[in-house]
C-alpha positions as a Python dict, from the first residue, in 0.01 Angstrom:
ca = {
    (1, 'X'): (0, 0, 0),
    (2, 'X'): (88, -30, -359),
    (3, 'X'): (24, -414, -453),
    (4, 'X'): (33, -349, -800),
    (5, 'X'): (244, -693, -947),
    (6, 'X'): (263, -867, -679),
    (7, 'X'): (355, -1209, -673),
    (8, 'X'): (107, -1443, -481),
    (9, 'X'): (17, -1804, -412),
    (10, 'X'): (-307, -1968, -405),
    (11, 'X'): (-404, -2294, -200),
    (12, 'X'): (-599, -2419, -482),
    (13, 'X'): (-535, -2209, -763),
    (14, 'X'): (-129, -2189, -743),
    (15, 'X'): (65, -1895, -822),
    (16, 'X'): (-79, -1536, -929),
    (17, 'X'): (-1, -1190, -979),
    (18, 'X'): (-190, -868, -838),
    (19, 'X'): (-334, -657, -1171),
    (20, 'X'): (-572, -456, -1057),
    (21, 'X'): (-672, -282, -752),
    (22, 'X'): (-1008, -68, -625),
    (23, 'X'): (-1086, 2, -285),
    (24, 'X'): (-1014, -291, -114),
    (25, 'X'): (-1073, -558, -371),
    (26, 'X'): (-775, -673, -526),
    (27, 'X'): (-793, -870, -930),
    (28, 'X'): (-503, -1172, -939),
    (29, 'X'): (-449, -1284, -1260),
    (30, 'X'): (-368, -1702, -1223),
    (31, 'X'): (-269, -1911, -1460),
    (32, 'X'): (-615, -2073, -1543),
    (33, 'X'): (-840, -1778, -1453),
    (34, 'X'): (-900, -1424, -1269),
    (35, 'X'): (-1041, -1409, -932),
    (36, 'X'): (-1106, -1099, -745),
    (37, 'X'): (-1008, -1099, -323),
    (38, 'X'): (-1099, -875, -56),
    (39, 'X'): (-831, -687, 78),
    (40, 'X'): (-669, -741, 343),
    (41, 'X'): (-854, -1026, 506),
    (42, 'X'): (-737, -1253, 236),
    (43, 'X'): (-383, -1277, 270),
    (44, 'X'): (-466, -1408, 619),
    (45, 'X'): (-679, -1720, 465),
    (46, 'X'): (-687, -1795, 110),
    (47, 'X'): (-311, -1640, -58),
    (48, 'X'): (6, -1547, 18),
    (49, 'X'): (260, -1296, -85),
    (50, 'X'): (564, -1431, -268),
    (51, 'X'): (759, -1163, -63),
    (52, 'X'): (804, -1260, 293),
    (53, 'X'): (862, -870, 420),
    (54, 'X'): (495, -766, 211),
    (55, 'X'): (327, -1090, 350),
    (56, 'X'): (445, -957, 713),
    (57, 'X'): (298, -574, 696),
    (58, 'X'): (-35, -680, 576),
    (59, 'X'): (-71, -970, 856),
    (60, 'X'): (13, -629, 1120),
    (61, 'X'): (-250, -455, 916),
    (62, 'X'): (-521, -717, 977),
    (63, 'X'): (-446, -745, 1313),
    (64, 'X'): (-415, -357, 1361),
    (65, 'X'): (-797, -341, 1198),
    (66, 'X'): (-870, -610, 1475),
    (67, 'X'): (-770, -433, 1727),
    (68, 'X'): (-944, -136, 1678),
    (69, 'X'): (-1242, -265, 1569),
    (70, 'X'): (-1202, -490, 1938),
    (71, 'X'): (-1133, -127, 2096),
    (72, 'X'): (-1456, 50, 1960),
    (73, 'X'): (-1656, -250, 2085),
    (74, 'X'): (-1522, -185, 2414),
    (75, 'X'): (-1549, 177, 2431),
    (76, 'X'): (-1902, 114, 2343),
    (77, 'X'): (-2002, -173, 2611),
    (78, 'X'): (-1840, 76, 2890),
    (79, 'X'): (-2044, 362, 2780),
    (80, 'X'): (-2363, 157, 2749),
    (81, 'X'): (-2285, 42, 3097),
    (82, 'X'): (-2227, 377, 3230),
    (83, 'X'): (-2527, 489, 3070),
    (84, 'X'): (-2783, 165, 3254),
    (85, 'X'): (-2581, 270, 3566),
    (86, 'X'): (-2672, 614, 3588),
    (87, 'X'): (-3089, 553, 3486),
    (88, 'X'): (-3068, 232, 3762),
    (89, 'X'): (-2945, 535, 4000),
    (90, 'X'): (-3205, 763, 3956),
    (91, 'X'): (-3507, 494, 3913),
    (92, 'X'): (-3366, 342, 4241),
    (93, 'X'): (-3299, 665, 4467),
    (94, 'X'): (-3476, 659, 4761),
    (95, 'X'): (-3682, 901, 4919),
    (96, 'X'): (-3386, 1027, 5151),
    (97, 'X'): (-3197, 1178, 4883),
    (98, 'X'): (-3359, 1538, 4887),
    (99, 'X'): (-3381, 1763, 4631),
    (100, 'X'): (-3243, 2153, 4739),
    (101, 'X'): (-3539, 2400, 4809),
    (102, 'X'): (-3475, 2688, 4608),
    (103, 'X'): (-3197, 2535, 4430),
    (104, 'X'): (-3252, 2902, 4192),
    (105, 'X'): (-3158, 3112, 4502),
    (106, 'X'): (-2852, 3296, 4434),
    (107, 'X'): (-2774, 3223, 4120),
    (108, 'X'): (-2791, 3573, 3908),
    (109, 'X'): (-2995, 3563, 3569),
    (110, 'X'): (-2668, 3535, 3344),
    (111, 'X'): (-2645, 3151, 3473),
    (112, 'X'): (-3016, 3078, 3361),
    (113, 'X'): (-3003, 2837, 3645),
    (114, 'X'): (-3401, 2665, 3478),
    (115, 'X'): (-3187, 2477, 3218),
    (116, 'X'): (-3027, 2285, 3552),
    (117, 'X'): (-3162, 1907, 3539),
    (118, 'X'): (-3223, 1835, 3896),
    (119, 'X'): (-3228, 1444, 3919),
    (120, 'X'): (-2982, 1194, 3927),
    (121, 'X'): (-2809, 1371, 4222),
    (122, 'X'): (-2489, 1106, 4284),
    (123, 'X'): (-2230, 1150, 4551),
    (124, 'X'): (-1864, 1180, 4397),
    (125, 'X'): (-1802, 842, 4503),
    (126, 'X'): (-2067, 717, 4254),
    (127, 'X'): (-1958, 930, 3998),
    (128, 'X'): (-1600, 764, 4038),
    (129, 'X'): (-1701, 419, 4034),
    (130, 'X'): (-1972, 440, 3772),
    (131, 'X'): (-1733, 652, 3512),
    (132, 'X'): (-1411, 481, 3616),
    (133, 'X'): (-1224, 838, 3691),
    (134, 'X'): (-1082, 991, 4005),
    (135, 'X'): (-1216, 1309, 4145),
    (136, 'X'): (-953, 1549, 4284),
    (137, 'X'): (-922, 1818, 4480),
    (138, 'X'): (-1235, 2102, 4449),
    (139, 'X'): (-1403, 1847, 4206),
    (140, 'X'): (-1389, 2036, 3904),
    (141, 'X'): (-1266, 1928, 3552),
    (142, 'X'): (-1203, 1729, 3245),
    (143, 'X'): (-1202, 1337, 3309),
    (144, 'X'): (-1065, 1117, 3000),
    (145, 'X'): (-1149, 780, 2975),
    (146, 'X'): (-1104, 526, 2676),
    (147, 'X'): (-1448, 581, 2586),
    (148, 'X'): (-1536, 925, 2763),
    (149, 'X'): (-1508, 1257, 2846),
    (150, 'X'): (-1640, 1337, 3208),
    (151, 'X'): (-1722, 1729, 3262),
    (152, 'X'): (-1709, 1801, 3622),
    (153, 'X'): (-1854, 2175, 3676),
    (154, 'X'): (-1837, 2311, 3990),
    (155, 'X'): (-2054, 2637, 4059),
    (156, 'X'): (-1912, 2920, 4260),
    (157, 'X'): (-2267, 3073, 4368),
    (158, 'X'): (-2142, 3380, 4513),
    (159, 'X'): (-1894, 3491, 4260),
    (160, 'X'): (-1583, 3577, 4443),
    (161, 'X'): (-1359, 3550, 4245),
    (162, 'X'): (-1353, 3204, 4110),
    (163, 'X'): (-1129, 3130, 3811),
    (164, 'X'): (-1398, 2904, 3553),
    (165, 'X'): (-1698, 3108, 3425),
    (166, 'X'): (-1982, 2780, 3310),
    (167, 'X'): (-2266, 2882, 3324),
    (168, 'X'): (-2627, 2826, 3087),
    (169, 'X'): (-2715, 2990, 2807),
    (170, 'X'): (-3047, 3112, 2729),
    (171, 'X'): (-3137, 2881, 2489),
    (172, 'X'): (-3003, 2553, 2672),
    (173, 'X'): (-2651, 2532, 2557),
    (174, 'X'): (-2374, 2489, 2829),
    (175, 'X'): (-2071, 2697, 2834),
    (176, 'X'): (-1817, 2521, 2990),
    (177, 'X'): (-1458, 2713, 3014),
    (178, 'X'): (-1161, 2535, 2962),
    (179, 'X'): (-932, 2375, 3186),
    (180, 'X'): (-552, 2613, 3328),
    (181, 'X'): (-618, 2864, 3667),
    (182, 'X'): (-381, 3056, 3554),
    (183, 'X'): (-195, 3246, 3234),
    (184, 'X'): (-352, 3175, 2903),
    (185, 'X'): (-507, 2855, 2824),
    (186, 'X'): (-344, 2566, 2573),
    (187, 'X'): (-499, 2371, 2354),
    (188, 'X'): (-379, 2019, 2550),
    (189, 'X'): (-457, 1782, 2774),
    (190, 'X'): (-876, 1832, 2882),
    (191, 'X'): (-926, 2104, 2620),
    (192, 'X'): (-781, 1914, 2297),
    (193, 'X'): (-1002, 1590, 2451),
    (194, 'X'): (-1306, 1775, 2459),
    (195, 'X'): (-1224, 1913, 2101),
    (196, 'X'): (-1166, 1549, 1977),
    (197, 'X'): (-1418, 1377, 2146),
    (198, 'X'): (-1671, 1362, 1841),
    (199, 'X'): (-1359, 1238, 1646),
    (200, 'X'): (-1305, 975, 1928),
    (201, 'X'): (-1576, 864, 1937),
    (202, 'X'): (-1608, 895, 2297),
    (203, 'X'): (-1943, 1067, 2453),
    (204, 'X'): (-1939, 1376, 2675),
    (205, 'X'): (-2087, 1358, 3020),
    (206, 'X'): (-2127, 1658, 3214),
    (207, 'X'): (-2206, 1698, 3621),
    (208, 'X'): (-2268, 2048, 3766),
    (209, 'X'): (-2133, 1995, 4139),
    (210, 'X'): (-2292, 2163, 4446),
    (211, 'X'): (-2124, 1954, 4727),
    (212, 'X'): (-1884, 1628, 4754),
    (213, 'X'): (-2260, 1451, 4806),
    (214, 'X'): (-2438, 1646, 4536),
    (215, 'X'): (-2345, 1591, 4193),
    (216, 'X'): (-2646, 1680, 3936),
    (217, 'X'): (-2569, 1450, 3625),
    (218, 'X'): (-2724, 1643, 3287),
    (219, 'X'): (-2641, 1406, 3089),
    (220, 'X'): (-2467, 1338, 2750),
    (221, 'X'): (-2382, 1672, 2545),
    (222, 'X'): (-2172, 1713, 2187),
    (223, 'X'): (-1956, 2029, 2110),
    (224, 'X'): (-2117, 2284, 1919),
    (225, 'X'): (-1831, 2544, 1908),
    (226, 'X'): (-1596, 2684, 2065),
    (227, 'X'): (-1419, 3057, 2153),
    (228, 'X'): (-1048, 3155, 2266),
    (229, 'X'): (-1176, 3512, 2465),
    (230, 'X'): (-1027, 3720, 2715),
    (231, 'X'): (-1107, 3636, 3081),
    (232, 'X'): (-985, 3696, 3467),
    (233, 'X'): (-743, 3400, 3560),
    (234, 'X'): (-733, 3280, 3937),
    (235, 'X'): (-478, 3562, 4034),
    (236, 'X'): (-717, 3808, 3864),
    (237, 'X'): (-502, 3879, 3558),
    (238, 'X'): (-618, 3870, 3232),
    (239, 'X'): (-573, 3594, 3002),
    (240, 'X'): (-704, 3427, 2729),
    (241, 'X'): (-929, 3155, 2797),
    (242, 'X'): (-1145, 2839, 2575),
    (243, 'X'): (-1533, 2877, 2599),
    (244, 'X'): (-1672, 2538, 2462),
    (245, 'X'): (-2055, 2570, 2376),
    (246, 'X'): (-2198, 2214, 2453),
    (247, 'X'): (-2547, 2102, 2357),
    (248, 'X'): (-2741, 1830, 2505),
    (249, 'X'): (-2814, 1562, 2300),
    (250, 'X'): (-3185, 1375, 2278),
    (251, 'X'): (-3241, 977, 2375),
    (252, 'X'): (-3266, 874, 2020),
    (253, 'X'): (-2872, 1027, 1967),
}
């Protein structure tokens, strides 16, 4: 907003015009001196635009600023939450909760099934309570939250025919294929979220599912890239399809 000349009105020092402006400090010239403001928290304590409709849109500006800043805060409580919730799970899971002998078997090479973290294991009641999302039908996909983005991948062992393609990379990195069974894939909904999620500021979870009662969290991954390739679609068709490459990210991130 240009505030260039604006007239203004000081508590103590009376009335004053805007004549200068750099990043958000703002120079008002008053009658017995020059005192520089910060912009826009001022207007809301120490002056006052001459012009009622100016004086308005900065007082929605300040509170927009509040808002978000009150909206980050949040987004960043939940995920610390989520975060205490999940470590709490796997420091207090007892002995009953059994890890799958030869968890590897059937699983071909191209899945590189050793990059699979193998504890927490949470049931997809936890994962709905803990993340705040609802898991539908198979269990599969792309969970939005204020402050999240929950992967669901659900592994199709035997290969028949199943319409999503995840699967490990050699060196660690998770390829996760985008959300749409059938036709080519848009860039909406689940696959736009994942894109924006850095932008959002909103951490990616993943899960690789085995069963309702097995869901092996892996924890908190960014997007390193992503593809648009040519793939079979649930009816078998070909179709173009998203490949996001996901990396874990280390405790200090």
């Amino acid at each position: 907003m240009n505030l260039l000349n604006l007239k203004v009105k000081h508590k103590v020092f009376g009335n004053g015009v805007v004549t200068g402006m750099s990043d958000n400090l703002l120079t008002i010239q008053f009658a017995s001196k020059v005192s520089i403001f910060v912009y826009p928290d001022a207007f809301e304590t120490f002056i006052v635009a001459e012009d009622t409709s100016v004086q308005s849109e900065i007082l929605s500006e300040i509170e927009n600023n509040k808002r978000a800043v009150r909206e980050k805060r949040l987004a960043e409580e939940t995920a610390r939450k989520a975060e205490k919730e999940l470590r709490d799970t796997d420091r207090n899971a007892t002995p009953s909760r059994r890890i799958r002998n030869n968890i590897e078997d059937g699983f071909g090479p191209d899945y590189n099934v050793r990059h699979l973290a193998k504890q927490p294991i949470l049931t997809y009641k936890q994962v709905e309570e803990q993340f705040g999302i609802r898991i539908a039908g198979f269990g599969r996909g792309i969970n939005r939250t204020p402050s999240t983005v929950v992967l669901v991948s659900s592994i199709d062992k035997n290969k028949a025919g199943f319409v999503y393609h995840d699967h490990w990379t050699t060196d660690g990195d998770y390829i996760y294929s985008g959300e749409g069974k059938t036709g080519d894939q848009t860039m909406s909904l689940g696959n736009k979220a994942i894109v924006d999620a850095e932008n959002d500021e909103k951490k990616i979870h993943l899960f690789v599912k085995f069963s309702p009662q097995e869901y092996y969290y892996q924890g908190v991954f960014s997007l390193v890239d992503y593809t648009y390739e040519d793939d079979k679609d649930e009816s078998g068709n070909m179709r173009k399809e998203y490949k996001f490459r996901l990396r874990k990210q280390s405790v200090e991130e």
